[in-house]
Backbone as a ProteinNet text record, in pm:
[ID]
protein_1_A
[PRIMARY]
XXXXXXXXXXXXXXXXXXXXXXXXXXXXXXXXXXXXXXXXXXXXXXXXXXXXXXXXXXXXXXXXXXXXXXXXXXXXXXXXXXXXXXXXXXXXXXXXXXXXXXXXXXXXXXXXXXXXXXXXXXXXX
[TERTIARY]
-2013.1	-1979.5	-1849.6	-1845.8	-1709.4	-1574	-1493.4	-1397.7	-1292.6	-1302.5	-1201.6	-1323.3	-1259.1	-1270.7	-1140.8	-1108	-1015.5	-1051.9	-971.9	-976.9	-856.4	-901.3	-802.4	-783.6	-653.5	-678.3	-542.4	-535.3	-445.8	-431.7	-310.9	-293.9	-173.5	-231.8	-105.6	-99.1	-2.4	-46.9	58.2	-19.8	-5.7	-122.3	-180.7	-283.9	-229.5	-134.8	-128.4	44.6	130	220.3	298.2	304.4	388.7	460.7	589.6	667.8	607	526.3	549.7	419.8	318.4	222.4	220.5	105.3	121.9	6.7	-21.3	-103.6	-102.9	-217.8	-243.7	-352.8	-292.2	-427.6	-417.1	-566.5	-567	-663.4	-625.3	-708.1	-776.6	-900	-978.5	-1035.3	-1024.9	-1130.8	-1283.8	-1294.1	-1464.4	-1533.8	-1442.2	-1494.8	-1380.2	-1383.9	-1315	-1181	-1113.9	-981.1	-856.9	-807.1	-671.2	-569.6	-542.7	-480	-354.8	-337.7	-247.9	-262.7	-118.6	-141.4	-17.5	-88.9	59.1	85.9	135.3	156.9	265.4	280.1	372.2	414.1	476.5	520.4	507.2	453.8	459.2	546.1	647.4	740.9	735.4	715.3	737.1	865.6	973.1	1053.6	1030.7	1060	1031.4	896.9	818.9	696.6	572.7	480.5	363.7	311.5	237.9	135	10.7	-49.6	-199	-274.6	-356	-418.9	-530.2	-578.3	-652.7	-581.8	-460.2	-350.5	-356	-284.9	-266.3	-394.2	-491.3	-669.4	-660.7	-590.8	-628.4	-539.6	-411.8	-281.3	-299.5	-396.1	-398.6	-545.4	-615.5	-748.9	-652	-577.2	-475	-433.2	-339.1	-278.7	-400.4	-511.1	-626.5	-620.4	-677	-691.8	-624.2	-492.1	-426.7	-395.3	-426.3	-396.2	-545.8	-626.8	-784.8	-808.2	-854.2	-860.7	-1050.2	-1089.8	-1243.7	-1299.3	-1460.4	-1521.3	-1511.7	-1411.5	-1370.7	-1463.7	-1502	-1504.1	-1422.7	-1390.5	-1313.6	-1361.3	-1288.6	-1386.9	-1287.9	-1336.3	-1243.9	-1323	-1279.7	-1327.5	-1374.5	-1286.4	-1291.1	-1435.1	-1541.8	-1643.7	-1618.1	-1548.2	-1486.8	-1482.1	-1414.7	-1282.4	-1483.4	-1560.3	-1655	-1754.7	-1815.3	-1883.1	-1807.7	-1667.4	-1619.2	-1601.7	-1598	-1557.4	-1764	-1850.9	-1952.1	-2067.1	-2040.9	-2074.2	-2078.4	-1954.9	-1912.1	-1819.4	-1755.6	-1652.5	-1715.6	-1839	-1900.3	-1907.2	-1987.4	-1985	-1845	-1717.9	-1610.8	-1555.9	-1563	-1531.5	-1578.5	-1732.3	-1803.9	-1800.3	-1710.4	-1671.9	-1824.8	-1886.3	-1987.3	-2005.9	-1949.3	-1825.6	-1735.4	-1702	-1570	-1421.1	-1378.3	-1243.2	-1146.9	-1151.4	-1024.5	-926.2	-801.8	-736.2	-780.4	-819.8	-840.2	-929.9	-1022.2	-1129	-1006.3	-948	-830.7	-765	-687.4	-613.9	-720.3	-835.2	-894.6	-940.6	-970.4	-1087.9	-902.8	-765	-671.1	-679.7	-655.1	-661.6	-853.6	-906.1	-991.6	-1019.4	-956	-960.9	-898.8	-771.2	-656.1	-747.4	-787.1	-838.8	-993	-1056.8	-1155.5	-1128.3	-1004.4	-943.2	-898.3	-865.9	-853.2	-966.4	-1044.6	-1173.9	-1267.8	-1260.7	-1333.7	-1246.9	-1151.2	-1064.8	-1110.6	-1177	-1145.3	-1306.9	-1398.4	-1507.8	-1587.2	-1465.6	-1473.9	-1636	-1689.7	-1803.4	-1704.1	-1718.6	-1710	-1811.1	-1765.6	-1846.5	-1723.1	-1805.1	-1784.2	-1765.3	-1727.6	-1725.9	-1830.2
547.9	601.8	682.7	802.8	913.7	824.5	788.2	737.8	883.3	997.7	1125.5	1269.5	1334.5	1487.9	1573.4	1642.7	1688.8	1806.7	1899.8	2059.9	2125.3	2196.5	2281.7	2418.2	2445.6	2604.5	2668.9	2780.2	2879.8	2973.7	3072	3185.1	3277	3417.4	3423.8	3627.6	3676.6	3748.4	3895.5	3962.2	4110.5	4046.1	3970.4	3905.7	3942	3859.8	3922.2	3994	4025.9	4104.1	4050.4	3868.4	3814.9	3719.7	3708	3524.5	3430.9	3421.9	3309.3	3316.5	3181.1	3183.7	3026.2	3001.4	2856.3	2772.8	2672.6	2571.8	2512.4	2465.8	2367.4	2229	2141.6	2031.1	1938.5	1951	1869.8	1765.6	1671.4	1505.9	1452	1439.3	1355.9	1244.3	1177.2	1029.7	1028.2	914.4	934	1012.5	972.6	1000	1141.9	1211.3	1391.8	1405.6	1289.6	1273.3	1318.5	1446.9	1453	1359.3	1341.9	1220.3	1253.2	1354.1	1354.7	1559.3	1578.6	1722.9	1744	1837.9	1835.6	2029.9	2097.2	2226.4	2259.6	2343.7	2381.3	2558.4	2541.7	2700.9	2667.3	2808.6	2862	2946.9	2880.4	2982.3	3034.2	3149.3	3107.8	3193.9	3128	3263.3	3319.5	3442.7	3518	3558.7	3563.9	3593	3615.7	3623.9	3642	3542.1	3500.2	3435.7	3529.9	3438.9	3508.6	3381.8	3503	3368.3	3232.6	3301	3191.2	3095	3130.6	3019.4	2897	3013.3	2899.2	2826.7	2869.2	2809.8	2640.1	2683.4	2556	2458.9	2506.3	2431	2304.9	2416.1	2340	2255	2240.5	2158.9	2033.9	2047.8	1970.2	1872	1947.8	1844.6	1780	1880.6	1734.7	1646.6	1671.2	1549	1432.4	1506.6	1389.5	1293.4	1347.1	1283.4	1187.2	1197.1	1182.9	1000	945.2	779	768.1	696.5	671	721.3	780.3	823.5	917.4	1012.2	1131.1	1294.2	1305.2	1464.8	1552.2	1653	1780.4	1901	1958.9	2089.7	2193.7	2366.4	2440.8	2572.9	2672.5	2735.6	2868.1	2844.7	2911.5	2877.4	3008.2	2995.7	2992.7	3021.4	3012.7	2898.6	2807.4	2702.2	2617.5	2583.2	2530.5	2516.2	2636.9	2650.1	2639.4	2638.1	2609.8	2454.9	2422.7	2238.9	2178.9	2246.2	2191.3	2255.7	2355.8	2409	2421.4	2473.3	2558.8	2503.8	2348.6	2244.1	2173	2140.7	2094.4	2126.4	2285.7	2381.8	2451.8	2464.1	2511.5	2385.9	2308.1	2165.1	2141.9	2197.2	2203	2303.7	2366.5	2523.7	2560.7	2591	2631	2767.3	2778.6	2894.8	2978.4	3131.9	3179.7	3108.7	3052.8	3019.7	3121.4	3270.5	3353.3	3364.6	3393.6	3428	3312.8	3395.3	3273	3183.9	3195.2	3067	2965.6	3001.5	2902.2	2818.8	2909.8	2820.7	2761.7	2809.3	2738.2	2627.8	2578.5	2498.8	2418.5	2402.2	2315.6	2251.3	2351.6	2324.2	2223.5	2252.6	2127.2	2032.3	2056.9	1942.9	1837.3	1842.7	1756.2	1746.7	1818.4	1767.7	1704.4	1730	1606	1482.9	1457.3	1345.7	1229.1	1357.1	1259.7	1217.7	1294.6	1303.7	1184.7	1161.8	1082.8	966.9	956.9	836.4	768.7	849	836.5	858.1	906.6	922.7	962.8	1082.5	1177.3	1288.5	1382.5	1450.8	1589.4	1723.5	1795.4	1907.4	1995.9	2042.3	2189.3	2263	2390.8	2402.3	2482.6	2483.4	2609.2
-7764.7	-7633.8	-7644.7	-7589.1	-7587.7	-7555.1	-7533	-7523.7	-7416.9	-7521.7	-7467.9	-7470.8	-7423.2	-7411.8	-7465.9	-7557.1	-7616.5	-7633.7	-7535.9	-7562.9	-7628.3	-7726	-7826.9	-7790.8	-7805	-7779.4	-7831.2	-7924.2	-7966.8	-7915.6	-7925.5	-7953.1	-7944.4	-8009.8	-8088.7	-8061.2	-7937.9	-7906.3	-7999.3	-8010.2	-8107.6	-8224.1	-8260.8	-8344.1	-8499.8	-8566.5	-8685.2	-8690	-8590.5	-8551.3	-8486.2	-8513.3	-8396	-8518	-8488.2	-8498.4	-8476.6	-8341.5	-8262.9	-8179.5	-8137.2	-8106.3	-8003.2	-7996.5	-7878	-7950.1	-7940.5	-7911.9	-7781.7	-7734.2	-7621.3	-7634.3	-7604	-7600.2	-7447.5	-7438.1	-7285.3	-7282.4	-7274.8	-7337.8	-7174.6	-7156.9	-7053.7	-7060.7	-6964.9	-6990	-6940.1	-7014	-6985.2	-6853.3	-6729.7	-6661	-6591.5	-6716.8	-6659.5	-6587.4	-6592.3	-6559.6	-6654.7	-6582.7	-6715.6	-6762.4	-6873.8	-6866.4	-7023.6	-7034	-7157.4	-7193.7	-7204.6	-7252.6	-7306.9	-7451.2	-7500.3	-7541.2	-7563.5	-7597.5	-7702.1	-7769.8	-7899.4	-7878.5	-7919.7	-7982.3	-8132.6	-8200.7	-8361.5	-8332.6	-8445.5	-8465.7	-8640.9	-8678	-8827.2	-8876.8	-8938.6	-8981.7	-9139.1	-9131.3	-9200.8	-9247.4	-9144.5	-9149	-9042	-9010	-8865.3	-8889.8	-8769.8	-8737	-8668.4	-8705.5	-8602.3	-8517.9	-8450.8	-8372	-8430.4	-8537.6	-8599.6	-8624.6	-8693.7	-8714	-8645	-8529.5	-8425.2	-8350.4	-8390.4	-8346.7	-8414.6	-8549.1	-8624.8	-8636	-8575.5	-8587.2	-8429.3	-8331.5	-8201.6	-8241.6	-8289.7	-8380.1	-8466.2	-8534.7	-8595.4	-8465.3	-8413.8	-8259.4	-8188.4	-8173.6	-8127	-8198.6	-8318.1	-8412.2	-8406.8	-8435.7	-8431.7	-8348.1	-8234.7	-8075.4	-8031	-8158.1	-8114.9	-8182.8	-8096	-8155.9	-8141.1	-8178.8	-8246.9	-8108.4	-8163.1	-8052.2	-7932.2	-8004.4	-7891.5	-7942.8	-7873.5	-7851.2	-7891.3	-7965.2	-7983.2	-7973.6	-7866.1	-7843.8	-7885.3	-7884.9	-7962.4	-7920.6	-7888.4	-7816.7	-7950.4	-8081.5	-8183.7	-8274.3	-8308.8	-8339.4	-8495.9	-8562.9	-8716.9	-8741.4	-8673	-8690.2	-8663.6	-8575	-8582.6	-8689.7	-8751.6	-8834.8	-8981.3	-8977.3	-9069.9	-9108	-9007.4	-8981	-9022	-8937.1	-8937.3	-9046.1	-9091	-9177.3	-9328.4	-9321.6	-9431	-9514.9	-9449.4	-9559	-9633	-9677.2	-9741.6	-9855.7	-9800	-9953.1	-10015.4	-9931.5	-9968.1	-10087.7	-9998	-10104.5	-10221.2	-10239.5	-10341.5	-10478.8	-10416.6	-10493.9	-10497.8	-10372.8	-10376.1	-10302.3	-10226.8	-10156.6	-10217.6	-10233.6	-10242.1	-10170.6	-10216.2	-10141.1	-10127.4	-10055.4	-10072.3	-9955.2	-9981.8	-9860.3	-9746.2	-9590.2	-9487.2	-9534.3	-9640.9	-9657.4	-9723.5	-9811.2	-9848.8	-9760.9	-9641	-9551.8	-9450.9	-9449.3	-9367.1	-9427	-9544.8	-9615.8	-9613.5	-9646.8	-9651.3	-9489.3	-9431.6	-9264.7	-9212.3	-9274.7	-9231.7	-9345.6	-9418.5	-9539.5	-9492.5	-9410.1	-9339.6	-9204.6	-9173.9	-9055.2	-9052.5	-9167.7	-9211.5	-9282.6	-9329.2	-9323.5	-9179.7	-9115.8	-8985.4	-8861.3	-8895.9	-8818.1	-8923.5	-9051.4	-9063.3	-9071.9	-9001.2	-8998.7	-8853.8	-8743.2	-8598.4	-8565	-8635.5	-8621.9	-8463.6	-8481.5	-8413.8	-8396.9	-8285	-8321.2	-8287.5	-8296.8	-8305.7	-8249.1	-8105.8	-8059.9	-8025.6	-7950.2	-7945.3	-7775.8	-7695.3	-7548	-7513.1
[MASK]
+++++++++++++++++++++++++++++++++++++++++++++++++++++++++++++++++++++++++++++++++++++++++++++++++++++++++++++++++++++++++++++

């Protein structure tokens, strides 16, 4: 039975051309009640962010905020098919790992650590 509803959400505006970007997470109970929200700034110095970044950094803050039997939703169609897809075979070196497949396949490597800690499902909005 769901326990939470956990919505993720980034972004990071000039895409690619910024410092500094946001995360948001907004946690519900079974029965659609808000009940926990937390938000970030990305700051990076000496360097950009983009919005994928910050897609996966706010997927991270679910996670971690996520205890057995919750929902994680993510409005990012990458960050999904990468999580439900495509970490299997990245893991497998069955995949090119270049560039974003790299930071993405670290970024759900940590976050399939914690998801199979919490046995979490993973859905899309």
């Amino acid at each position: 039975m769901t326990e939470h509803h956990i919505y993720t959400d980034g972004a990071a505006p000039n895409n690619g051309n910024c410092i500094q970007g946001g995360v948001g997470v907004a946690i519900y109970d079974k029965e659609h009640h808000l009940i926990g929200t937390c938000k970030d700034t990305v700051r990076l110095f000496g360097g950009t962010t983009t919005n994928v970044r910050c897609e996966m950094l706010a997927l991270i803050a679910g996670l971690e905020r996520s205890s057995g039997n919750d929902i994680i939703y993510t409005d990012n169609d990458m960050l999904v098919k990468g999580y439900n897809q495509w970490l299997d075979g990245l893991m497998a070196g069955k995949l090119g790992a270049g560039g974003k497949a790299r930071e993405l396949l670290r970024t759900l490597t940590y976050g399939s650590a914690l998801m199979n800690s919490v046995n979490s499902d993973r859905q899309q909005v």
